[in-house]
């Protein structure tokens, strides 16, 4: 059986340990009926990789992480009709399957789209997971607008310089003409948010309401939060019937603070459709295709801020250490 190179977790170790990732050889996987076998050209590292690494993997069951990838199709499943061998694609995968820190991987074709023509493979690999998260939050959950039918709603991104925030700011500017505000607490992260298109910046370490008032925003119709402040602070700056989407986990949230304005709160995981094989799973591939068009039309630019060359255990460890630092601006990408 043909083998491939991969980077895996075989012991639960801190990222400072040189053995927290190891280089291994694995069999090349075989695509199922709906799958594509793809040769990975570039991957990016996300916080979900950090979470899944802890407490997982063993020598007998090595764990291959990684979701975002820019790849080339090498084989197609019997039920696949939209892709052909040689297509350049981008995708973010399923947390229940082996990941993209490998030379080859299989991915459900229904959550895949062709890469934007205007990007390099490294740039393309920086976007799928964060762009899908942003699309599902802003378009599906908040109803902020669409590229074809823009609104004038007000939007706030809490954590604007991270991977999701960097894309959500840009997507918001493409689907609403209203204010698009981001939070940042350092000069360099504030500047990054402005570069992504934010029309206003507030500091999440300071009281939110006075800063929002100074910007002249009456209330946000939608908020996407990478790390959620107390519900009372959010309720104060939201418009009646506003919607909060959280991508972090929270142990407690005071829904009573949301009651007077009839506010709603939703969790977002872009893995839901592939993980539960929902009836509308193909919407994920369709969303990626729309995002690719927005990229090629100049509305969304890649968020890669670091690029390492060569998929090795050492490079994956270095990239993961950057993500774990909590100070990462944009995305770190590894090209194979």
Tab-separated table of C-alpha atoms in Angstrom:
chain	number	residue	atom	x	y	z
A	1	UNK	CA	0.000	0.000	0.000
A	2	UNK	CA	1.284	3.439	-0.947
A	3	UNK	CA	2.419	5.545	2.006
A	4	UNK	CA	2.590	9.285	2.664
A	5	UNK	CA	4.269	11.681	5.039
A	6	UNK	CA	2.223	13.189	7.873
A	7	UNK	CA	2.727	15.112	11.106
A	8	UNK	CA	0.891	13.567	14.045
A	9	UNK	CA	0.303	13.703	17.783
A	10	UNK	CA	1.277	10.493	19.588
A	11	UNK	CA	1.503	11.826	23.144
A	12	UNK	CA	-0.202	14.648	25.004
A	13	UNK	CA	2.674	17.062	25.530
A	14	UNK	CA	2.998	20.846	25.883
A	15	UNK	CA	3.877	22.720	22.702
A	16	UNK	CA	7.287	23.558	24.190
A	17	UNK	CA	8.217	19.850	24.037
A	18	UNK	CA	9.997	18.946	20.756
A	19	UNK	CA	8.070	15.635	20.714
A	20	UNK	CA	4.573	17.171	20.890
A	21	UNK	CA	4.386	16.529	17.115
A	22	UNK	CA	6.208	13.762	15.249
A	23	UNK	CA	6.912	13.004	11.583
A	24	UNK	CA	5.374	9.664	10.543
A	25	UNK	CA	4.428	7.632	7.474
A	26	UNK	CA	0.813	6.538	6.999
A	27	UNK	CA	-1.095	4.737	4.237
A	28	UNK	CA	-2.594	7.006	1.591
A	29	UNK	CA	-6.359	7.094	2.359
A	30	UNK	CA	-8.973	5.934	-0.129
A	31	UNK	CA	-11.908	8.206	-1.035
A	32	UNK	CA	-15.490	7.143	-0.285
A	33	UNK	CA	-18.387	7.726	-2.691
A	34	UNK	CA	-18.760	11.484	-1.911
A	35	UNK	CA	-15.068	12.110	-1.221
A	36	UNK	CA	-12.114	13.677	-2.944
A	37	UNK	CA	-8.584	12.414	-2.436
A	38	UNK	CA	-6.499	15.569	-2.458
A	39	UNK	CA	-2.787	16.285	-2.391
A	40	UNK	CA	-2.271	19.015	0.181
A	41	UNK	CA	-0.199	22.023	-0.917
A	42	UNK	CA	-0.616	24.341	2.080
A	43	UNK	CA	-2.276	24.265	5.506
A	44	UNK	CA	-2.999	26.820	8.213
A	45	UNK	CA	-3.185	26.378	11.971
A	46	UNK	CA	-6.315	27.245	13.968
A	47	UNK	CA	-7.195	27.381	17.685
A	48	UNK	CA	-9.330	24.232	17.233
A	49	UNK	CA	-6.105	22.325	16.485
A	50	UNK	CA	-4.755	23.429	19.858
A	51	UNK	CA	-7.904	22.274	21.661
A	52	UNK	CA	-8.043	18.874	19.950
A	53	UNK	CA	-4.339	18.137	20.537
A	54	UNK	CA	-4.606	18.196	24.310
A	55	UNK	CA	-5.209	14.761	25.797
A	56	UNK	CA	-5.351	13.037	22.389
A	57	UNK	CA	-3.175	10.774	20.262
A	58	UNK	CA	-1.126	7.678	21.100
A	59	UNK	CA	1.636	5.649	19.415
A	60	UNK	CA	-0.953	3.054	18.333
A	61	UNK	CA	-3.486	5.705	17.247
A	62	UNK	CA	-1.609	8.747	15.971
A	63	UNK	CA	-3.781	11.851	15.622
A	64	UNK	CA	-3.373	13.896	12.438
A	65	UNK	CA	-4.753	17.390	13.019
A	66	UNK	CA	-5.350	20.215	10.554
A	67	UNK	CA	-8.436	21.529	8.788
A	68	UNK	CA	-7.694	24.416	6.443
A	69	UNK	CA	-5.986	23.443	3.207
A	70	UNK	CA	-5.363	24.383	-0.388
A	71	UNK	CA	-5.029	21.184	-2.390
A	72	UNK	CA	-5.079	19.483	-5.797
A	73	UNK	CA	-7.622	16.721	-6.525
A	74	UNK	CA	-5.934	13.365	-7.220
A	75	UNK	CA	-8.980	11.019	-7.208
A	76	UNK	CA	-12.766	11.361	-6.978
A	77	UNK	CA	-15.424	9.135	-5.388
A	78	UNK	CA	-18.108	7.362	-7.388
A	79	UNK	CA	-20.815	9.912	-6.451
A	80	UNK	CA	-18.715	13.007	-7.193
A	81	UNK	CA	-19.718	14.967	-10.293
A	82	UNK	CA	-18.579	18.552	-9.607
A	83	UNK	CA	-14.812	17.997	-9.436
A	84	UNK	CA	-12.166	16.343	-11.580
A	85	UNK	CA	-8.593	15.175	-11.101
A	86	UNK	CA	-6.290	18.188	-11.288
A	87	UNK	CA	-8.749	20.740	-9.857
A	88	UNK	CA	-7.242	23.226	-7.394
A	89	UNK	CA	-9.552	23.296	-4.372
A	90	UNK	CA	-9.800	24.717	-0.853
A	91	UNK	CA	-11.581	23.216	2.125
A	92	UNK	CA	-11.762	22.964	5.895
A	93	UNK	CA	-12.746	19.377	6.536
A	94	UNK	CA	-14.443	17.510	9.355
A	95	UNK	CA	-13.212	17.110	12.926
A	96	UNK	CA	-14.228	13.415	12.859
A	97	UNK	CA	-11.714	12.530	10.103
A	98	UNK	CA	-7.903	12.624	9.834
A	99	UNK	CA	-6.714	16.139	9.110
A	100	UNK	CA	-4.573	18.051	6.657
A	101	UNK	CA	-1.148	17.868	8.321
A	102	UNK	CA	-0.392	15.203	5.711
A	103	UNK	CA	0.677	14.786	2.109
A	104	UNK	CA	-2.758	13.465	1.132
A	105	UNK	CA	-6.174	13.549	2.781
A	106	UNK	CA	-9.790	12.757	1.922
A	107	UNK	CA	-12.560	15.332	2.240
A	108	UNK	CA	-16.284	15.267	1.473
A	109	UNK	CA	-16.692	16.961	-1.905
A	110	UNK	CA	-19.849	18.710	-0.723
A	111	UNK	CA	-17.834	20.936	1.644
A	112	UNK	CA	-15.186	21.789	-0.958
A	113	UNK	CA	-14.933	24.542	-3.581
A	114	UNK	CA	-12.443	25.579	-6.231
A	115	UNK	CA	-9.744	27.945	-5.027
A	116	UNK	CA	-9.896	31.677	-5.764
A	117	UNK	CA	-7.932	32.266	-8.954
A	118	UNK	CA	-6.252	35.370	-7.546
A	119	UNK	CA	-4.528	33.725	-4.555
A	120	UNK	CA	-1.377	31.674	-4.076
A	121	UNK	CA	-1.862	28.299	-2.404
A	122	UNK	CA	-0.432	29.688	0.851
A	123	UNK	CA	-2.842	32.629	0.797
A	124	UNK	CA	-5.783	30.341	-0.017
A	125	UNK	CA	-4.982	28.042	2.916
A	126	UNK	CA	-5.359	30.942	5.362
A	127	UNK	CA	-9.083	31.398	4.734
A	128	UNK	CA	-11.513	28.425	4.595
A	129	UNK	CA	-12.281	27.748	8.292
A	130	UNK	CA	-12.412	31.395	9.319
A	131	UNK	CA	-14.326	32.439	6.202
A	132	UNK	CA	-16.921	29.688	6.659
A	133	UNK	CA	-17.312	30.569	10.337
A	134	UNK	CA	-17.797	34.217	9.382
A	135	UNK	CA	-20.257	33.395	6.585
A	136	UNK	CA	-22.412	31.140	8.754
A	137	UNK	CA	-22.381	33.694	11.597
A	138	UNK	CA	-23.062	36.833	9.559
A	139	UNK	CA	-25.210	35.513	6.718
A	140	UNK	CA	-27.000	32.493	8.221
A	141	UNK	CA	-27.348	33.410	11.908
A	142	UNK	CA	-27.335	37.210	12.103
A	143	UNK	CA	-28.877	37.889	8.684
A	144	UNK	CA	-26.561	40.884	8.254
A	145	UNK	CA	-26.999	40.823	4.497
A	146	UNK	CA	-25.675	39.034	1.407
A	147	UNK	CA	-23.303	40.061	-1.384
A	148	UNK	CA	-26.354	40.430	-3.653
A	149	UNK	CA	-28.589	42.224	-1.137
A	150	UNK	CA	-26.602	44.479	1.179
A	151	UNK	CA	-28.212	45.918	4.296
A	152	UNK	CA	-27.476	49.012	6.382
A	153	UNK	CA	-27.214	47.092	9.666
A	154	UNK	CA	-24.536	47.773	12.290
A	155	UNK	CA	-22.015	45.024	13.119
A	156	UNK	CA	-19.465	44.496	15.886
A	157	UNK	CA	-16.614	41.978	15.807
A	158	UNK	CA	-15.220	41.209	19.270
A	159	UNK	CA	-11.627	40.100	18.721
A	160	UNK	CA	-11.016	41.736	15.372
A	161	UNK	CA	-7.364	40.822	14.741
A	162	UNK	CA	-7.730	37.044	15.082
A	163	UNK	CA	-8.332	34.627	12.247
A	164	UNK	CA	-12.131	34.819	12.297
A	165	UNK	CA	-12.227	38.530	13.067
A	166	UNK	CA	-9.926	39.350	10.160
A	167	UNK	CA	-12.339	37.757	7.683
A	168	UNK	CA	-15.588	38.744	9.417
A	169	UNK	CA	-14.692	42.447	9.201
A	170	UNK	CA	-14.126	42.115	5.458
A	171	UNK	CA	-17.257	40.042	4.869
A	172	UNK	CA	-19.346	42.507	6.874
A	173	UNK	CA	-18.117	45.380	4.710
A	174	UNK	CA	-19.205	43.381	1.636
A	175	UNK	CA	-22.770	42.744	2.882
A	176	UNK	CA	-23.718	45.888	4.841
A	177	UNK	CA	-23.247	49.598	4.310
A	178	UNK	CA	-23.720	50.194	8.034
A	179	UNK	CA	-20.921	50.654	10.580
A	180	UNK	CA	-18.502	47.728	10.948
A	181	UNK	CA	-16.736	48.054	14.297
A	182	UNK	CA	-14.042	45.814	15.775
A	183	UNK	CA	-12.458	45.476	19.209
A	184	UNK	CA	-8.691	45.628	19.663
A	185	UNK	CA	-6.505	46.378	22.663
A	186	UNK	CA	-3.085	47.036	21.104
A	187	UNK	CA	-1.974	49.615	18.503
A	188	UNK	CA	-0.842	46.885	16.103
A	189	UNK	CA	-4.098	44.928	16.357
A	190	UNK	CA	-6.145	48.117	15.965
A	191	UNK	CA	-4.216	48.967	12.810
A	192	UNK	CA	-4.735	45.432	11.467
A	193	UNK	CA	-8.492	45.793	11.978
A	194	UNK	CA	-8.476	49.117	10.132
A	195	UNK	CA	-6.514	47.486	7.307
A	196	UNK	CA	-9.192	44.790	7.118
A	197	UNK	CA	-11.814	47.520	6.693
A	198	UNK	CA	-13.199	48.295	10.159
A	199	UNK	CA	-14.929	51.678	10.226
A	200	UNK	CA	-14.371	52.051	13.970
A	201	UNK	CA	-12.260	50.504	16.763
A	202	UNK	CA	-13.090	50.075	20.459
A	203	UNK	CA	-10.983	48.607	23.277
A	204	UNK	CA	-12.577	45.506	24.836
A	205	UNK	CA	-10.612	46.107	28.054
A	206	UNK	CA	-12.554	49.328	28.677
A	207	UNK	CA	-16.320	49.854	29.205
A	208	UNK	CA	-17.974	49.261	25.848
A	209	UNK	CA	-21.058	51.512	25.949
A	210	UNK	CA	-19.279	54.907	26.174
A	211	UNK	CA	-16.959	53.961	23.287
A	212	UNK	CA	-19.874	52.821	21.127
A	213	UNK	CA	-21.698	56.064	21.875
A	214	UNK	CA	-18.597	58.055	20.862
A	215	UNK	CA	-18.671	56.263	17.484
A	216	UNK	CA	-22.259	57.385	16.982
A	217	UNK	CA	-23.676	53.852	16.823
A	218	UNK	CA	-27.153	53.566	18.373
A	219	UNK	CA	-26.949	49.779	18.739
A	220	UNK	CA	-25.506	46.773	16.940
A	221	UNK	CA	-27.870	44.556	14.962
A	222	UNK	CA	-25.299	41.773	15.031
A	223	UNK	CA	-22.260	40.870	17.118
A	224	UNK	CA	-19.792	38.047	16.450
A	225	UNK	CA	-17.703	37.235	19.498
A	226	UNK	CA	-14.429	35.335	19.653
A	227	UNK	CA	-14.395	35.782	23.450
A	228	UNK	CA	-17.660	36.832	25.028
A	229	UNK	CA	-17.951	39.687	27.559
A	230	UNK	CA	-20.714	39.631	30.207
A	231	UNK	CA	-24.226	39.574	28.758
A	232	UNK	CA	-25.159	42.813	30.525
A	233	UNK	CA	-22.352	44.720	28.783
A	234	UNK	CA	-23.431	43.362	25.394
A	235	UNK	CA	-27.137	43.997	25.948
A	236	UNK	CA	-26.349	47.648	26.584
A	237	UNK	CA	-24.790	48.122	23.122
A	238	UNK	CA	-27.154	45.942	21.055
A	239	UNK	CA	-30.150	47.158	19.086
A	240	UNK	CA	-33.592	45.683	19.927
A	241	UNK	CA	-33.970	42.218	18.359
A	242	UNK	CA	-30.204	42.108	17.835
A	243	UNK	CA	-28.334	38.838	17.490
A	244	UNK	CA	-25.136	37.665	19.180
A	245	UNK	CA	-23.143	34.766	17.730
A	246	UNK	CA	-20.475	33.175	19.947
A	247	UNK	CA	-17.623	31.040	18.646
A	248	UNK	CA	-16.056	30.571	22.072
A	249	UNK	CA	-17.442	28.442	24.867
A	250	UNK	CA	-18.849	30.019	28.000
A	251	UNK	CA	-19.832	28.365	31.274
A	252	UNK	CA	-22.422	30.966	32.174
A	253	UNK	CA	-24.427	33.513	30.245
A	254	UNK	CA	-27.161	35.710	31.741
A	255	UNK	CA	-30.005	35.365	29.262
A	256	UNK	CA	-32.213	37.556	31.451
A	257	UNK	CA	-30.023	40.520	30.468
A	258	UNK	CA	-31.084	39.851	26.859
A	259	UNK	CA	-34.817	39.718	27.601
A	260	UNK	CA	-35.833	43.431	27.622
A	261	UNK	CA	-34.593	44.003	24.067
A	262	UNK	CA	-35.653	40.528	22.812
A	263	UNK	CA	-32.044	39.738	21.961
A	264	UNK	CA	-30.938	36.289	20.826
A	265	UNK	CA	-27.705	34.331	21.184
A	266	UNK	CA	-26.421	31.493	18.987
A	267	UNK	CA	-23.371	29.256	19.043
A	268	UNK	CA	-21.474	28.775	15.792
A	269	UNK	CA	-19.350	25.820	14.687
A	270	UNK	CA	-18.561	25.448	11.015
A	271	UNK	CA	-18.067	21.718	11.680
A	272	UNK	CA	-21.766	21.143	12.415
A	273	UNK	CA	-22.843	20.328	8.862
A	274	UNK	CA	-20.064	17.780	8.097
A	275	UNK	CA	-20.008	16.324	11.615
A	276	UNK	CA	-23.729	15.551	11.598
A	277	UNK	CA	-24.079	15.042	7.830
A	278	UNK	CA	-26.982	17.483	7.750
A	279	UNK	CA	-29.425	17.538	4.850
A	280	UNK	CA	-27.987	20.884	3.746
A	281	UNK	CA	-24.307	19.872	3.992
A	282	UNK	CA	-23.710	21.121	0.446
A	283	UNK	CA	-24.395	24.683	1.615
A	284	UNK	CA	-20.868	24.695	2.996
A	285	UNK	CA	-19.295	24.066	-0.389
A	286	UNK	CA	-21.640	26.639	-1.923
A	287	UNK	CA	-20.605	29.208	0.694
A	288	UNK	CA	-16.918	28.565	-0.032
A	289	UNK	CA	-17.610	29.121	-3.727
A	290	UNK	CA	-19.305	32.461	-2.955
A	291	UNK	CA	-16.377	33.435	-0.743
A	292	UNK	CA	-13.942	32.564	-3.542
A	293	UNK	CA	-15.850	34.956	-5.802
A	294	UNK	CA	-15.679	37.702	-3.165
A	295	UNK	CA	-11.916	37.153	-2.984
A	296	UNK	CA	-11.487	37.345	-6.750
A	297	UNK	CA	-13.693	40.448	-6.860
A	298	UNK	CA	-11.418	42.166	-4.327
A	299	UNK	CA	-13.803	42.223	-1.351
A	300	UNK	CA	-11.873	39.728	0.831
A	301	UNK	CA	-8.124	39.467	0.993
A	302	UNK	CA	-6.075	36.654	2.539
A	303	UNK	CA	-5.213	36.914	6.231
A	304	UNK	CA	-1.862	35.096	6.192
A	305	UNK	CA	0.699	36.936	8.302
A	306	UNK	CA	3.344	34.176	8.593
A	307	UNK	CA	4.403	31.460	6.117
A	308	UNK	CA	6.651	28.520	6.994
A	309	UNK	CA	8.054	26.329	4.201
A	310	UNK	CA	7.894	22.550	4.658
A	311	UNK	CA	5.373	20.368	6.514
A	312	UNK	CA	7.549	19.047	9.343
A	313	UNK	CA	6.882	18.326	12.990
A	314	UNK	CA	9.193	21.227	13.874
A	315	UNK	CA	7.294	23.710	11.699
A	316	UNK	CA	3.913	22.529	12.973
A	317	UNK	CA	5.188	22.961	16.532
A	318	UNK	CA	6.489	26.479	15.773
A	319	UNK	CA	3.208	27.474	14.125
A	320	UNK	CA	1.155	26.011	16.976
A	321	UNK	CA	3.275	27.886	19.509
A	322	UNK	CA	2.386	31.140	17.728
A	323	UNK	CA	-1.332	30.323	17.889
A	324	UNK	CA	-1.107	29.301	21.558
A	325	UNK	CA	0.623	32.583	22.451
A	326	UNK	CA	-2.718	34.405	22.176
A	327	UNK	CA	-0.971	37.298	20.414
A	328	UNK	CA	-1.278	36.014	16.856
A	329	UNK	CA	-2.464	38.546	14.283
A	330	UNK	CA	-3.999	36.929	11.195
A	331	UNK	CA	-3.033	33.368	10.285
A	332	UNK	CA	0.134	31.258	10.117
A	333	UNK	CA	0.423	29.002	7.054
A	334	UNK	CA	2.708	26.058	6.245
A	335	UNK	CA	3.375	25.244	2.595
A	336	UNK	CA	4.398	21.697	1.712
